[in-house]
mmCIF file of N, CA and C in Angstrom:
data_model
loop_
_atom_site.group_PDB
_atom_site.id
_atom_site.type_symbol
_atom_site.label_atom_id
_atom_site.label_comp_id
_atom_site.label_asym_id
_atom_site.label_seq_id
_atom_site.Cartn_x
_atom_site.Cartn_y
_atom_site.Cartn_z
ATOM 1 N N MET A 13 69.495 -38.096 -16.627
ATOM 2 C CA MET A 13 68.457 -38.569 -16.487
ATOM 3 C C MET A 13 67.067 -38.258 -17.199
ATOM 4 N N LYS A 14 66.596 -38.889 -17.372
ATOM 5 C CA LYS A 14 65.498 -38.646 -18.489
ATOM 6 C C LYS A 14 64.338 -38.025 -17.777
ATOM 7 N N SER A 15 63.675 -36.821 -18.681
ATOM 8 C CA SER A 15 62.558 -36.255 -17.921
ATOM 9 C C SER A 15 61.335 -36.586 -19.157
ATOM 10 N N GLU A 16 59.833 -36.896 -18.308
ATOM 11 C CA GLU A 16 58.691 -37.070 -19.284
ATOM 12 C C GLU A 16 57.749 -36.050 -18.764
ATOM 13 N N PRO A 17 56.872 -35.685 -19.828
ATOM 14 C CA PRO A 17 55.734 -34.708 -19.672
ATOM 15 C C PRO A 17 54.760 -35.507 -18.904
ATOM 16 N N ILE A 18 54.492 -34.884 -17.531
ATOM 17 C CA ILE A 18 53.372 -35.660 -16.918
ATOM 18 C C ILE A 18 52.231 -34.803 -16.292
ATOM 19 N N PRO A 19 50.733 -34.843 -16.695
ATOM 20 C CA PRO A 19 50.061 -33.954 -16.321
ATOM 21 C C PRO A 19 49.478 -34.046 -14.965
ATOM 22 N N PHE A 20 48.787 -32.878 -14.496
ATOM 23 C CA PHE A 20 48.217 -32.994 -12.745
ATOM 24 C C PHE A 20 47.084 -32.480 -13.014
ATOM 25 N N GLU A 21 46.232 -33.712 -12.213
ATOM 26 C CA GLU A 21 44.621 -33.181 -11.625
ATOM 27 C C GLU A 21 44.575 -32.866 -10.492
ATOM 28 N N GLY A 22 43.486 -32.080 -10.342
ATOM 29 C CA GLY A 22 42.997 -31.613 -9.360
ATOM 30 C C GLY A 22 43.434 -30.258 -8.593
ATOM 31 N N GLY A 23 43.327 -29.907 -7.710
ATOM 32 C CA GLY A 23 43.838 -28.750 -6.995
ATOM 33 C C GLY A 23 44.206 -27.404 -7.828
ATOM 34 N N PRO A 24 45.337 -26.919 -7.331
ATOM 35 C CA PRO A 24 45.572 -25.953 -8.007
ATOM 36 C C PRO A 24 46.441 -26.100 -9.184
ATOM 37 N N MET A 25 46.956 -26.842 -9.503
ATOM 38 C CA MET A 25 47.803 -27.684 -10.646
ATOM 39 C C MET A 25 46.965 -28.340 -11.815
ATOM 40 N N ASP A 26 45.327 -28.027 -11.649
ATOM 41 C CA ASP A 26 44.838 -29.002 -12.496
ATOM 42 C C ASP A 26 44.958 -28.818 -14.068
ATOM 43 N N GLY A 27 45.093 -29.412 -15.030
ATOM 44 C CA GLY A 27 45.233 -29.301 -16.340
ATOM 45 C C GLY A 27 46.706 -28.998 -16.761
ATOM 46 N N ARG A 28 47.676 -28.377 -15.746
ATOM 47 C CA ARG A 28 48.987 -28.209 -16.266
ATOM 48 C C ARG A 28 49.590 -29.651 -16.496
ATOM 49 N N VAL A 29 50.648 -29.368 -17.575
ATOM 50 C CA VAL A 29 51.692 -30.428 -17.483
ATOM 51 C C VAL A 29 53.024 -30.033 -17.190
ATOM 52 N N LEU A 30 53.577 -30.740 -16.707
ATOM 53 C CA LEU A 30 55.123 -30.575 -16.207
ATOM 54 C C LEU A 30 56.101 -31.633 -16.571
ATOM 55 N N PRO A 31 57.327 -31.300 -16.969
ATOM 56 C CA PRO A 31 58.298 -32.247 -17.295
ATOM 57 C C PRO A 31 58.834 -32.546 -15.443
ATOM 58 N N VAL A 32 58.828 -33.835 -15.453
ATOM 59 C CA VAL A 32 59.194 -34.517 -14.247
ATOM 60 C C VAL A 32 60.642 -35.325 -14.306
ATOM 61 N N LEU A 33 61.488 -35.092 -13.492
ATOM 62 C CA LEU A 33 62.600 -36.341 -13.658
ATOM 63 C C LEU A 33 62.138 -37.562 -13.144
ATOM 64 N N GLY A 34 62.589 -38.899 -13.946
ATOM 65 C CA GLY A 34 62.714 -40.014 -13.548
ATOM 66 C C GLY A 34 63.742 -40.718 -12.630
ATOM 67 N N GLY A 35 63.472 -41.509 -11.887
ATOM 68 C CA GLY A 35 64.264 -41.872 -10.989
ATOM 69 C C GLY A 35 65.217 -43.022 -11.610
ATOM 70 N N PRO A 36 66.201 -43.829 -10.770
ATOM 71 C CA PRO A 36 67.064 -44.780 -11.345
ATOM 72 C C PRO A 36 66.139 -45.967 -12.158
ATOM 73 N N THR A 37 64.960 -46.127 -11.977
ATOM 74 C CA THR A 37 64.322 -46.984 -12.625
ATOM 75 C C THR A 37 63.218 -46.505 -13.608
ATOM 76 N N GLY A 38 63.330 -45.375 -13.909
ATOM 77 C CA GLY A 38 62.628 -44.632 -15.184
ATOM 78 C C GLY A 38 61.357 -44.033 -14.508
ATOM 79 N N HIS A 39 60.771 -44.383 -13.469
ATOM 80 C CA HIS A 39 59.776 -43.837 -13.085
ATOM 81 C C HIS A 39 59.596 -42.696 -12.258
ATOM 82 N N PRO A 40 58.694 -41.824 -12.335
ATOM 83 C CA PRO A 40 58.682 -40.634 -11.587
ATOM 84 C C PRO A 40 58.421 -40.889 -10.306
ATOM 85 N N PRO A 41 58.826 -39.918 -9.038
ATOM 86 C CA PRO A 41 58.523 -40.172 -7.960
ATOM 87 C C PRO A 41 56.881 -40.283 -7.382
ATOM 88 N N LYS A 42 56.839 -41.373 -6.306
ATOM 89 C CA LYS A 42 55.400 -41.459 -6.078
ATOM 90 C C LYS A 42 54.624 -40.264 -5.764
ATOM 91 N N ILE A 43 55.504 -39.571 -4.795
ATOM 92 C CA ILE A 43 54.723 -38.381 -4.165
ATOM 93 C C ILE A 43 55.610 -37.005 -4.827
ATOM 94 N N TYR A 44 54.700 -36.184 -5.441
ATOM 95 C CA TYR A 44 55.221 -34.784 -5.743
ATOM 96 C C TYR A 44 54.886 -33.648 -4.411
ATOM 97 N N ARG A 45 55.955 -33.053 -4.035
ATOM 98 C CA ARG A 45 55.469 -31.581 -3.302
ATOM 99 C C ARG A 45 55.942 -30.730 -4.161
ATOM 100 N N ILE A 46 54.705 -29.570 -4.004
ATOM 101 C CA ILE A 46 55.100 -28.235 -4.674
ATOM 102 C C ILE A 46 55.129 -27.237 -3.528
ATOM 103 N N PRO A 47 56.232 -26.471 -2.858
ATOM 104 C CA PRO A 47 55.957 -25.425 -2.205
ATOM 105 C C PRO A 47 55.632 -24.234 -2.661
ATOM 106 N N VAL A 48 54.637 -23.611 -2.248
ATOM 107 C CA VAL A 48 53.900 -22.447 -2.727
ATOM 108 C C VAL A 48 54.273 -21.331 -1.563
ATOM 109 N N PRO A 49 54.854 -20.286 -1.731
ATOM 110 C CA PRO A 49 55.111 -19.074 -0.800
ATOM 111 C C PRO A 49 54.088 -18.613 -0.170
ATOM 112 N N ASP A 50 54.132 -17.885 0.872
ATOM 113 C CA ASP A 50 52.705 -17.236 1.393
ATOM 114 C C ASP A 50 53.140 -15.910 1.021
ATOM 115 N N PRO A 51 52.329 -15.328 0.285
ATOM 116 C CA PRO A 51 52.438 -13.750 0.115
ATOM 117 C C PRO A 51 52.529 -13.063 1.289
ATOM 118 N N ALA A 52 51.957 -13.123 2.375
ATOM 119 C CA ALA A 52 52.333 -12.188 3.516
ATOM 120 C C ALA A 52 53.697 -12.677 4.318
ATOM 121 N N GLY A 53 54.591 -13.567 3.915
ATOM 122 C CA GLY A 53 55.644 -14.044 4.409
ATOM 123 C C GLY A 53 55.845 -15.044 5.596
ATOM 124 N N GLY A 54 54.521 -15.766 5.403
ATOM 125 C CA GLY A 54 54.461 -16.708 6.483
ATOM 126 C C GLY A 54 55.031 -18.049 6.094
ATOM 127 N N PRO A 55 54.903 -19.291 6.577
ATOM 128 C CA PRO A 55 55.238 -20.523 6.469
ATOM 129 C C PRO A 55 54.817 -20.920 4.817
ATOM 130 N N ASP A 56 55.464 -21.709 4.127
ATOM 131 C CA ASP A 56 54.949 -22.101 2.867
ATOM 132 C C ASP A 56 54.297 -23.060 2.992
ATOM 133 N N THR A 57 53.031 -23.272 1.955
ATOM 134 C CA THR A 57 51.959 -23.976 2.136
ATOM 135 C C THR A 57 52.671 -25.252 0.954
ATOM 136 N N VAL A 58 52.550 -26.638 1.479
ATOM 137 C CA VAL A 58 52.790 -27.666 0.423
ATOM 138 C C VAL A 58 51.800 -28.270 -0.320
ATOM 139 N N LEU A 59 51.769 -28.325 -1.604
ATOM 140 C CA LEU A 59 50.529 -28.959 -2.274
ATOM 141 C C LEU A 59 51.478 -30.190 -2.537
ATOM 142 N N VAL A 60 50.819 -31.319 -2.171
ATOM 143 C CA VAL A 60 50.896 -32.799 -2.546
ATOM 144 C C VAL A 60 50.409 -33.549 -3.429
ATOM 145 N N TYR A 61 50.805 -34.074 -4.282
ATOM 146 C CA TYR A 61 50.001 -35.058 -5.648
ATOM 147 C C TYR A 61 51.107 -36.340 -5.443
ATOM 148 N N ARG A 62 49.839 -37.395 -5.481
ATOM 149 C CA ARG A 62 50.522 -38.636 -5.524
ATOM 150 C C ARG A 62 50.236 -39.153 -7.214
ATOM 151 N N ARG A 63 51.079 -40.030 -7.378
ATOM 152 C CA ARG A 63 51.434 -40.701 -8.824
ATOM 153 C C ARG A 63 50.325 -41.724 -9.045
ATOM 154 N N VAL A 64 49.683 -41.671 -9.879
ATOM 155 C CA VAL A 64 48.572 -42.697 -10.256
ATOM 156 C C VAL A 64 48.547 -43.184 -11.646
ATOM 157 N N ALA A 65 48.279 -44.104 -12.045
ATOM 158 C CA ALA A 65 48.237 -44.701 -13.416
ATOM 159 C C ALA A 65 47.574 -43.677 -14.473
ATOM 160 N N ARG A 66 47.934 -43.445 -15.503
ATOM 161 C CA ARG A 66 47.207 -42.669 -16.164
ATOM 162 C C ARG A 66 45.985 -43.614 -17.146
ATOM 163 N N GLY A 67 46.193 -44.660 -17.386
ATOM 164 C CA GLY A 67 45.252 -45.709 -18.041
ATOM 165 C C GLY A 67 45.814 -46.926 -18.336
ATOM 166 N N TYR A 68 45.031 -47.889 -18.709
ATOM 167 C CA TYR A 68 45.439 -49.095 -19.493
ATOM 168 C C TYR A 68 44.570 -49.469 -20.656
ATOM 169 N N SER A 69 45.644 -50.106 -21.341
ATOM 170 C CA SER A 69 45.335 -50.441 -22.759
ATOM 171 C C SER A 69 44.342 -51.093 -22.524
ATOM 172 N N LYS A 70 43.215 -51.401 -23.683
ATOM 173 C CA LYS A 70 41.829 -52.425 -23.687
ATOM 174 C C LYS A 70 42.114 -53.811 -23.863
ATOM 175 N N ARG A 71 43.233 -54.273 -24.881
ATOM 176 C CA ARG A 71 43.383 -55.453 -25.209
ATOM 177 C C ARG A 71 44.379 -56.375 -24.147
ATOM 178 N N LEU A 72 45.365 -55.604 -23.721
ATOM 179 C CA LEU A 72 46.479 -56.280 -23.135
ATOM 180 C C LEU A 72 46.394 -55.679 -21.690
ATOM 181 N N GLY A 73 45.936 -54.497 -21.400
ATOM 182 C CA GLY A 73 45.945 -54.142 -20.007
ATOM 183 C C GLY A 73 47.470 -53.620 -19.665
ATOM 184 N N ILE A 74 48.192 -53.305 -20.674
ATOM 185 C CA ILE A 74 49.180 -52.529 -20.514
ATOM 186 C C ILE A 74 49.083 -51.088 -19.933
ATOM 187 N N GLN A 75 49.841 -50.613 -18.962
ATOM 188 C CA GLN A 75 50.057 -49.548 -18.446
ATOM 189 C C GLN A 75 50.387 -48.099 -19.574
ATOM 190 N N GLN A 76 49.495 -47.122 -19.539
ATOM 191 C CA GLN A 76 49.711 -46.146 -20.572
ATOM 192 C C GLN A 76 50.819 -45.040 -20.085
ATOM 193 N N GLY A 77 50.802 -45.125 -18.758
ATOM 194 C CA GLY A 77 52.010 -43.901 -18.392
ATOM 195 C C GLY A 77 51.461 -43.427 -16.806
ATOM 196 N N TRP A 78 51.804 -42.235 -16.570
ATOM 197 C CA TRP A 78 51.340 -41.858 -15.155
ATOM 198 C C TRP A 78 50.831 -40.468 -15.085
ATOM 199 N N LYS A 79 50.151 -40.073 -13.979
ATOM 200 C CA LYS A 79 49.752 -38.747 -13.801
ATOM 201 C C LYS A 79 49.568 -38.513 -12.466
ATOM 202 N N TYR A 80 49.583 -37.322 -11.829
ATOM 203 C CA TYR A 80 49.660 -36.836 -10.484
ATOM 204 C C TYR A 80 48.207 -36.448 -10.213
ATOM 205 N N GLU A 81 47.604 -36.902 -9.006
ATOM 206 C CA GLU A 81 46.244 -36.618 -8.664
ATOM 207 C C GLU A 81 46.430 -35.921 -7.116
ATOM 208 N N TYR A 82 46.065 -34.558 -7.066
ATOM 209 C CA TYR A 82 46.019 -33.875 -5.914
ATOM 210 C C TYR A 82 45.450 -34.691 -4.535
ATOM 211 N N ASP A 83 46.468 -34.551 -3.197
ATOM 212 C CA ASP A 83 45.800 -35.268 -2.244
ATOM 213 C C ASP A 83 45.666 -34.451 -1.266
ATOM 214 N N PRO A 84 44.203 -33.251 -0.985
ATOM 215 C CA PRO A 84 44.381 -32.606 0.147
ATOM 216 C C PRO A 84 44.366 -33.292 1.400
ATOM 217 N N ALA A 85 44.279 -34.248 1.701
ATOM 218 C CA ALA A 85 44.387 -34.439 2.979
ATOM 219 C C ALA A 85 45.787 -34.997 3.653
ATOM 220 N N ALA A 86 46.626 -35.006 2.840
ATOM 221 C CA ALA A 86 48.245 -35.437 2.899
ATOM 222 C C ALA A 86 48.617 -34.226 3.720
ATOM 223 N N GLY A 87 49.815 -34.567 4.653
ATOM 224 C CA GLY A 87 50.450 -33.393 4.732
ATOM 225 C C GLY A 87 51.747 -33.099 4.125
ATOM 226 N N PRO A 88 52.626 -32.127 4.800
ATOM 227 C CA PRO A 88 53.589 -32.028 4.257
ATOM 228 C C PRO A 88 54.891 -33.037 4.313
ATOM 229 N N ASP A 89 54.384 -34.124 5.170
ATOM 230 C CA ASP A 89 55.308 -35.165 5.764
ATOM 231 C C ASP A 89 54.893 -36.644 4.858
ATOM 232 N N ALA A 90 54.122 -36.395 4.055
ATOM 233 C CA ALA A 90 53.391 -37.541 3.532
ATOM 234 C C ALA A 90 54.258 -38.560 2.282
ATOM 235 N N GLY A 91 54.303 -39.550 2.946
ATOM 236 C CA GLY A 91 55.296 -40.655 1.953
ATOM 237 C C GLY A 91 56.955 -40.854 2.509
ATOM 238 N N ARG A 92 57.179 -39.883 3.453
ATOM 239 C CA ARG A 92 58.402 -40.091 3.910
ATOM 240 C C ARG A 92 58.733 -41.146 4.747
ATOM 241 N N PRO A 93 59.760 -41.689 5.548
ATOM 242 C CA PRO A 93 59.928 -42.287 6.045
ATOM 243 C C PRO A 93 59.685 -42.159 7.506
ATOM 244 N N LYS A 94 59.036 -43.456 8.496
ATOM 245 C CA LYS A 94 58.752 -42.894 9.621
ATOM 246 C C LYS A 94 59.553 -43.575 10.497
ATOM 247 N N TRP A 95 60.414 -43.064 10.747
ATOM 248 C CA TRP A 95 61.545 -43.576 11.827
ATOM 249 C C TRP A 95 61.067 -43.450 13.498
ATOM 250 N N PRO A 96 61.291 -44.622 14.115
ATOM 251 C CA PRO A 96 60.983 -44.669 15.404
ATOM 252 C C PRO A 96 61.587 -43.244 16.332
ATOM 253 N N TRP A 97 62.766 -43.051 15.938
ATOM 254 C CA TRP A 97 63.540 -41.937 16.718
ATOM 255 C C TRP A 97 62.903 -40.645 16.319
ATOM 256 N N SER A 98 62.495 -40.391 15.211
ATOM 257 C CA SER A 98 61.769 -39.034 14.735
ATOM 258 C C SER A 98 60.184 -38.494 15.243
ATOM 259 N N LYS A 99 59.557 -39.633 15.958
ATOM 260 C CA LYS A 99 58.362 -39.174 16.431
ATOM 261 C C LYS A 99 58.619 -38.861 17.886
ATOM 262 N N PRO A 100 57.835 -37.834 18.213
ATOM 263 C CA PRO A 100 57.987 -37.038 19.376
ATOM 264 C C PRO A 100 57.215 -37.928 20.731
ATOM 265 N N ASP A 101 56.344 -38.806 20.171
ATOM 266 C CA ASP A 101 55.561 -39.219 21.567
ATOM 267 C C ASP A 101 56.253 -40.789 21.421
ATOM 268 N N SER A 102 57.487 -41.128 20.528
ATOM 269 C CA SER A 102 58.046 -42.634 20.988
ATOM 270 C C SER A 102 59.020 -42.919 22.081
ATOM 271 N N ARG A 103 59.316 -41.490 22.733
ATOM 272 C CA ARG A 103 60.126 -41.831 23.894
ATOM 273 C C ARG A 103 59.206 -41.821 25.295
ATOM 274 N N PRO A 104 59.683 -42.764 26.073
ATOM 275 C CA PRO A 104 59.229 -42.864 27.240
ATOM 276 C C PRO A 104 59.172 -41.695 28.323
ATOM 277 N N ASP A 105 58.295 -41.419 29.248
ATOM 278 C CA ASP A 105 58.396 -40.093 29.889
ATOM 279 C C ASP A 105 59.514 -40.180 30.974
ATOM 280 N N ALA A 106 60.600 -39.134 30.722
ATOM 281 C CA ALA A 106 61.609 -39.407 31.923
ATOM 282 C C ALA A 106 61.259 -38.996 32.978
ATOM 283 N N THR A 107 59.996 -38.644 33.650
ATOM 284 C CA THR A 107 59.887 -38.542 34.966
ATOM 285 C C THR A 107 59.146 -39.675 35.532
ATOM 286 N N PRO A 108 59.538 -40.405 36.804
ATOM 287 C CA PRO A 108 58.700 -41.221 37.340
ATOM 288 C C PRO A 108 57.521 -41.025 37.652
ATOM 289 N N GLY A 109 56.587 -41.979 38.158
ATOM 290 C CA GLY A 109 55.161 -41.568 38.308
ATOM 291 C C GLY A 109 54.995 -40.949 39.388
ATOM 292 N N GLY A 110 55.494 -40.857 40.663
ATOM 293 C CA GLY A 110 55.250 -40.028 41.536
ATOM 294 C C GLY A 110 55.847 -38.712 41.526
ATOM 295 N N LYS A 111 55.767 -37.773 42.465
ATOM 296 C CA LYS A 111 56.143 -36.500 42.709
ATOM 297 C C LYS A 111 57.682 -36.536 42.085
ATOM 298 N N PRO A 112 57.741 -35.095 41.552
ATOM 299 C CA PRO A 112 59.118 -34.892 40.961
ATOM 300 C C PRO A 112 60.445 -34.927 42.122
ATOM 301 N N ASP A 113 59.566 -34.512 43.471
ATOM 302 C CA ASP A 113 60.639 -34.836 44.513
ATOM 303 C C ASP A 113 60.850 -36.043 45.149
ATOM 304 N N ASP A 114 60.060 -37.074 44.942
ATOM 305 C CA ASP A 114 59.848 -38.287 45.293
ATOM 306 C C ASP A 114 60.604 -39.393 45.355
ATOM 307 N N THR A 115 61.813 -39.565 45.582
ATOM 308 C CA THR A 115 62.900 -40.702 45.806
ATOM 309 C C THR A 115 62.351 -42.210 45.762
ATOM 310 N N ASP A 116 61.294 -42.270 46.366
ATOM 311 C CA ASP A 116 60.637 -43.637 46.331
ATOM 312 C C ASP A 116 59.816 -44.243 45.325
ATOM 313 N N GLY A 117 59.371 -43.323 44.171
ATOM 314 C CA GLY A 117 59.127 -43.488 43.211
ATOM 315 C C GLY A 117 57.567 -43.789 43.247
#
């Protein structure tokens, strides 16, 4: 697999350039997650960066490459598939509308 240096903009990684592995198509991933450990030993904080075009050429409009922009509003599950069975609210309520001991419903 080939890696390419990609700049990061915004957030704690602003101005850094990291080598990012390309996928089967040669493009880097659309969303790049960076887990940051908590110094107090709590849960990790996940920084989410989204892939955007670095720029376009003036004459032909050809894309010049990629960069990652910080997305503070995205949660740690941003960009992951939303399967219907993975949502906690997708299952109907198991109890009928009446009282729990009511057999008539």
